[in-house]
Coordinates of C-alpha atoms and ligand atoms in Angstrom, one line a residue:
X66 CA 0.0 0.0 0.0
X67 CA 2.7 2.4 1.1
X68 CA 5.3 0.8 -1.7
X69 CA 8.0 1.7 0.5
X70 CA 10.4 -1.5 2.3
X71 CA 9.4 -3.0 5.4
X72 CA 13.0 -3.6 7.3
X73 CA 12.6 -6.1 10.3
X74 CA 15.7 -6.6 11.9
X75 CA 14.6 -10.3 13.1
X76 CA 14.1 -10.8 9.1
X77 CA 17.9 -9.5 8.6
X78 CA 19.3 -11.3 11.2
X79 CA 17.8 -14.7 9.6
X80 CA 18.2 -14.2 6.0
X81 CA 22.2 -14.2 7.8
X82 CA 21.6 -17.0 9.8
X83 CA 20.1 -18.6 6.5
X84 CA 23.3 -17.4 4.5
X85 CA 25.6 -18.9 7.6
X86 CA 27.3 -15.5 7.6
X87 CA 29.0 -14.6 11.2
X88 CA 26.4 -12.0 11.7
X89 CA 24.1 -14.8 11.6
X90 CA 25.7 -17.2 13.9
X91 CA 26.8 -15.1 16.2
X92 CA 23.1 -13.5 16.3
X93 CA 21.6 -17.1 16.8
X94 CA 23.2 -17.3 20.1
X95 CA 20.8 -14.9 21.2
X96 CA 18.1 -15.2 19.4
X97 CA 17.4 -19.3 20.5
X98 CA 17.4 -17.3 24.3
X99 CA 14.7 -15.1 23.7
X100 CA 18.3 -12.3 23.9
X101 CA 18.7 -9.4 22.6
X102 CA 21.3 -9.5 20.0
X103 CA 23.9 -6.6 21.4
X104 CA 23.3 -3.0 20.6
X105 CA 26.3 -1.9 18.1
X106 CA 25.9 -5.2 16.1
X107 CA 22.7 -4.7 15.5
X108 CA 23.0 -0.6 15.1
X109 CA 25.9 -1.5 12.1
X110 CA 23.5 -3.2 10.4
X111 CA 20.7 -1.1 10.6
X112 CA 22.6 1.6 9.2
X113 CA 23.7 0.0 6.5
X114 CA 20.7 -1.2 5.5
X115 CA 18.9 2.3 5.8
X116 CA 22.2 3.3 3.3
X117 CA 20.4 1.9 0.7
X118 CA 18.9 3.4 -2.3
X119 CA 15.4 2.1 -1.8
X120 CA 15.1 3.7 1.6
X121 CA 14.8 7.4 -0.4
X122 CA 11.0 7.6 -0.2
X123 CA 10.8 6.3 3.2
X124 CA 10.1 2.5 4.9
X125 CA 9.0 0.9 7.8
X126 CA 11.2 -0.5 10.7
X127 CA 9.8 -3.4 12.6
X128 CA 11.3 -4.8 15.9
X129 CA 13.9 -1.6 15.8
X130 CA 14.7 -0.1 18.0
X131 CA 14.2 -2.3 21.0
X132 CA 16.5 -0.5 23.4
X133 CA 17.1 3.2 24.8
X134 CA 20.7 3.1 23.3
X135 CA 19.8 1.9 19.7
X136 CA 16.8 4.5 19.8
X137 CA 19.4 7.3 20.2
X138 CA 21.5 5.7 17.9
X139 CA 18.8 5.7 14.9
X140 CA 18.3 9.1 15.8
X141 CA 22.0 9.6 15.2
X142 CA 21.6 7.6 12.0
X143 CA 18.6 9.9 10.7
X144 CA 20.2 13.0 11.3
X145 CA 23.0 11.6 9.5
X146 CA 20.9 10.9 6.5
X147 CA 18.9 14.0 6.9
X148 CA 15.9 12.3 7.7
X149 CA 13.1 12.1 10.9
X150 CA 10.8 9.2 12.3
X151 CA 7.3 10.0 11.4
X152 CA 5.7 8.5 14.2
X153 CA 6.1 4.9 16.1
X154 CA 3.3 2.6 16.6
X155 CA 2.4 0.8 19.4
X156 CA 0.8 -2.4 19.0
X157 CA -0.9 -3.1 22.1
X158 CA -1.7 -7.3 22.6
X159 CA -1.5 -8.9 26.2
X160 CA 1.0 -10.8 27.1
X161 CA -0.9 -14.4 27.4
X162 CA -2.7 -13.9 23.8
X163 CA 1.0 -12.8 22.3
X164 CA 2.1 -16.3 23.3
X165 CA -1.0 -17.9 21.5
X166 CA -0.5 -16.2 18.3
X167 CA 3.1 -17.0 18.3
X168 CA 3.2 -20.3 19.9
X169 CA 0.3 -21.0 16.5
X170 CA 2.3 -18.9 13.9
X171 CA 3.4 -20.8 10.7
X172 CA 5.1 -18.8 8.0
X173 CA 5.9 -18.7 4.8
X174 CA 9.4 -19.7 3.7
X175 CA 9.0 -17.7 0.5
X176 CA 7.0 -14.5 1.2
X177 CA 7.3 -14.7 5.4
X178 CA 3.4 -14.0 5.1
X179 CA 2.8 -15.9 8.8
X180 CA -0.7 -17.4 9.1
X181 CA -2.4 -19.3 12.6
X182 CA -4.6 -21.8 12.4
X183 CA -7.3 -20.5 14.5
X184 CA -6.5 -16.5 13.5
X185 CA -5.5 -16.9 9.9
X186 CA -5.6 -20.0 8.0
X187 CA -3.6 -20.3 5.3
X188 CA -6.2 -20.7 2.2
X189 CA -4.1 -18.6 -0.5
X190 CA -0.6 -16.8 -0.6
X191 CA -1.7 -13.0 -0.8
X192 CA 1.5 -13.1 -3.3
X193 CA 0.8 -16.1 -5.3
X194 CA 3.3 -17.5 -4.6
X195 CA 3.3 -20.3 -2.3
X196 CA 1.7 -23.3 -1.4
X197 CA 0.8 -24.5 2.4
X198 CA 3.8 -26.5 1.6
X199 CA 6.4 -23.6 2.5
X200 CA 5.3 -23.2 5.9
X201 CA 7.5 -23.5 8.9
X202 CA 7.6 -22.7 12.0
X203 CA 10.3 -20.5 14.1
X204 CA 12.6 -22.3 16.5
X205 CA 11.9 -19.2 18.9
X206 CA 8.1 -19.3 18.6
X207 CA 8.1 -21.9 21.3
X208 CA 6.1 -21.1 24.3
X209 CA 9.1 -21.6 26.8
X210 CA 11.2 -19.2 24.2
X211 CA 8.4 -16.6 23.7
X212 CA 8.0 -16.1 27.5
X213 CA 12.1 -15.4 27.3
X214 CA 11.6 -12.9 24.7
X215 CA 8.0 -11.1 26.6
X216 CA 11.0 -10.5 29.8
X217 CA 12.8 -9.4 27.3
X218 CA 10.6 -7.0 25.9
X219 CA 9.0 -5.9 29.4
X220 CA 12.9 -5.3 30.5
X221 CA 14.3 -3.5 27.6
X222 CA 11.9 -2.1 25.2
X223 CA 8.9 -1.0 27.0
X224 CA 11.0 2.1 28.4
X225 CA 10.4 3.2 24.5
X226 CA 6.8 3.7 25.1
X227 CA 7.1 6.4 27.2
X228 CA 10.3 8.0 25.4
X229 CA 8.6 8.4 21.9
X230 CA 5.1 9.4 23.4
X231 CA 7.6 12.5 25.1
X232 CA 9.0 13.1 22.0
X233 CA 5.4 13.3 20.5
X234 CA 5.9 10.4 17.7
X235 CA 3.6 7.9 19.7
X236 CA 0.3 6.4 17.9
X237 CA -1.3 3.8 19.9
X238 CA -3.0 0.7 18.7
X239 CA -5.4 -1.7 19.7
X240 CA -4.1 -5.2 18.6
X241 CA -6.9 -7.1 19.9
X242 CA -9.2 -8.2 17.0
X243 CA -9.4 -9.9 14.2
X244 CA -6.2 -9.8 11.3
X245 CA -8.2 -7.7 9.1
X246 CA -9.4 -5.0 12.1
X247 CA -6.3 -4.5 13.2
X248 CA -4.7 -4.3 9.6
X249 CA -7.4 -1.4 9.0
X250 CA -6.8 0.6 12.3
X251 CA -2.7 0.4 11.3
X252 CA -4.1 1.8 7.7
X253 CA -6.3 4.8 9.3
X254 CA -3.5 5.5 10.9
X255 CA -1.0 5.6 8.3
X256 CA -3.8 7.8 6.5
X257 CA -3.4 10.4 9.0
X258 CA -0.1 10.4 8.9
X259 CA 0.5 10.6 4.8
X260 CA -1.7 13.7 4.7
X261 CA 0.0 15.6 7.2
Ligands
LIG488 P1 11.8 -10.8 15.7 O1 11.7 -11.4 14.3 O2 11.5 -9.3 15.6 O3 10.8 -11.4 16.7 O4 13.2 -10.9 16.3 C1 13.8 -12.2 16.5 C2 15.1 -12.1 17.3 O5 16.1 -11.3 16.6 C3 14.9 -11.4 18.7 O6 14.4 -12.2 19.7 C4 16.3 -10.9 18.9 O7 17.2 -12.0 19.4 C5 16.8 -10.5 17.5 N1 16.5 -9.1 17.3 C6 15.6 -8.6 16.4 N2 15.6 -7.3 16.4 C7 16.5 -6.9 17.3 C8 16.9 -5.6 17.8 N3 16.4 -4.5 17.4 N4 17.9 -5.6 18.8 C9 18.4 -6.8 19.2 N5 18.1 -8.0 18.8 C10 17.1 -8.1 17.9

């Protein structure tokens, strides 16, 4: 919809692991802990990424930052590039119903569209691309693993609420509801933003 890229830093860090770079073994150590993978590693890489030419007309980061340190640091990074956040949105999902979505979540090995059976069944790749056949599931979406990475998240990255809501980027979100809800309150909200 927005046609600009969608850079998850969990994506990066396993296309690495899938490519058996260092990055990506060194990041797996982590990772299979429910961890944070440490803050410069994980900064270097971000930055390079955002280097790229198809970051010009914008794009989305997902699962960055996730600490204090690596939010100044991308603050750092846009200056450098002459650029600002728009906003941040918070997706807000209790803990318990976080674990069943994950602990559920199959994706796909081609498009990483993830489906659940209960929340999304796979029927057709929105891409048309895959087949039910591509699914997998994450070694860290186990329950024991996502609890790991909710302490995590509590610990480290909830202190980025309050930070961005000071600096005045903050939007809110319900996440409870169903896929296509809460895909249309994201898009409202992205509306807002465009056209200011
Ligand atoms: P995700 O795909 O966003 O759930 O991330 C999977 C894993 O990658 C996390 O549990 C961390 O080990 C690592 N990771 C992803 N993003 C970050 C980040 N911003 N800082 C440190 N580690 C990260």
């Amino acid at each position: 919809m927005l046609d600009i890229p969608h850079i998850a830093t969990g994506n990066l860090f396993r296309e690495n692991l899938k490519n058996e770079t260092e990055l990506g073994k060194m990041a797996k150590t982590y990772m299979d802990h429910g961890k944070l993978v440490p803050d410069e590693i994980t900064e270097a890489m971000v930055r390079e990424r955002l280097s790229q030419p198809d970051t010009t007309e914008g794009f989305i980061l997902d699962g960055f930052p996730r600490t204090l340190p690596q939010a100044e640091a991308l603050t750092e990074m846009l200056t450098d590039l002459r650029r600002r956040l728009t906003c941040v949105l918070h997706l807000k999902v209790p803990d318990e119903e976080i674990v069943e979505r994950l602990a559920g979540r199959n994706i796909c090995r081609l498009c990483q569209t993830p489906f659940h059976p209960k929340f999304n069944p796979f029927q057709t790749c929105p891409y048309d691309r895959c087949t039910g056949e591509h699914l997998y599931q994450r070694d860290d979406d186990s329950p024991e693993i996502i609890r790991a990475r909710l302490k995590t998240f509590h610990g480290q990255t909830e202190p980025l609420v309050d930070y961005y809501c000071e600096l005045g980027l903050l939007l809110e979100i319900e996440g409870v509801g169903d896929v296509a809800t809460v895909t249309n309150r994201i898009i409202a909200a992205a509306k807002t933003l465009t056209r200011t």
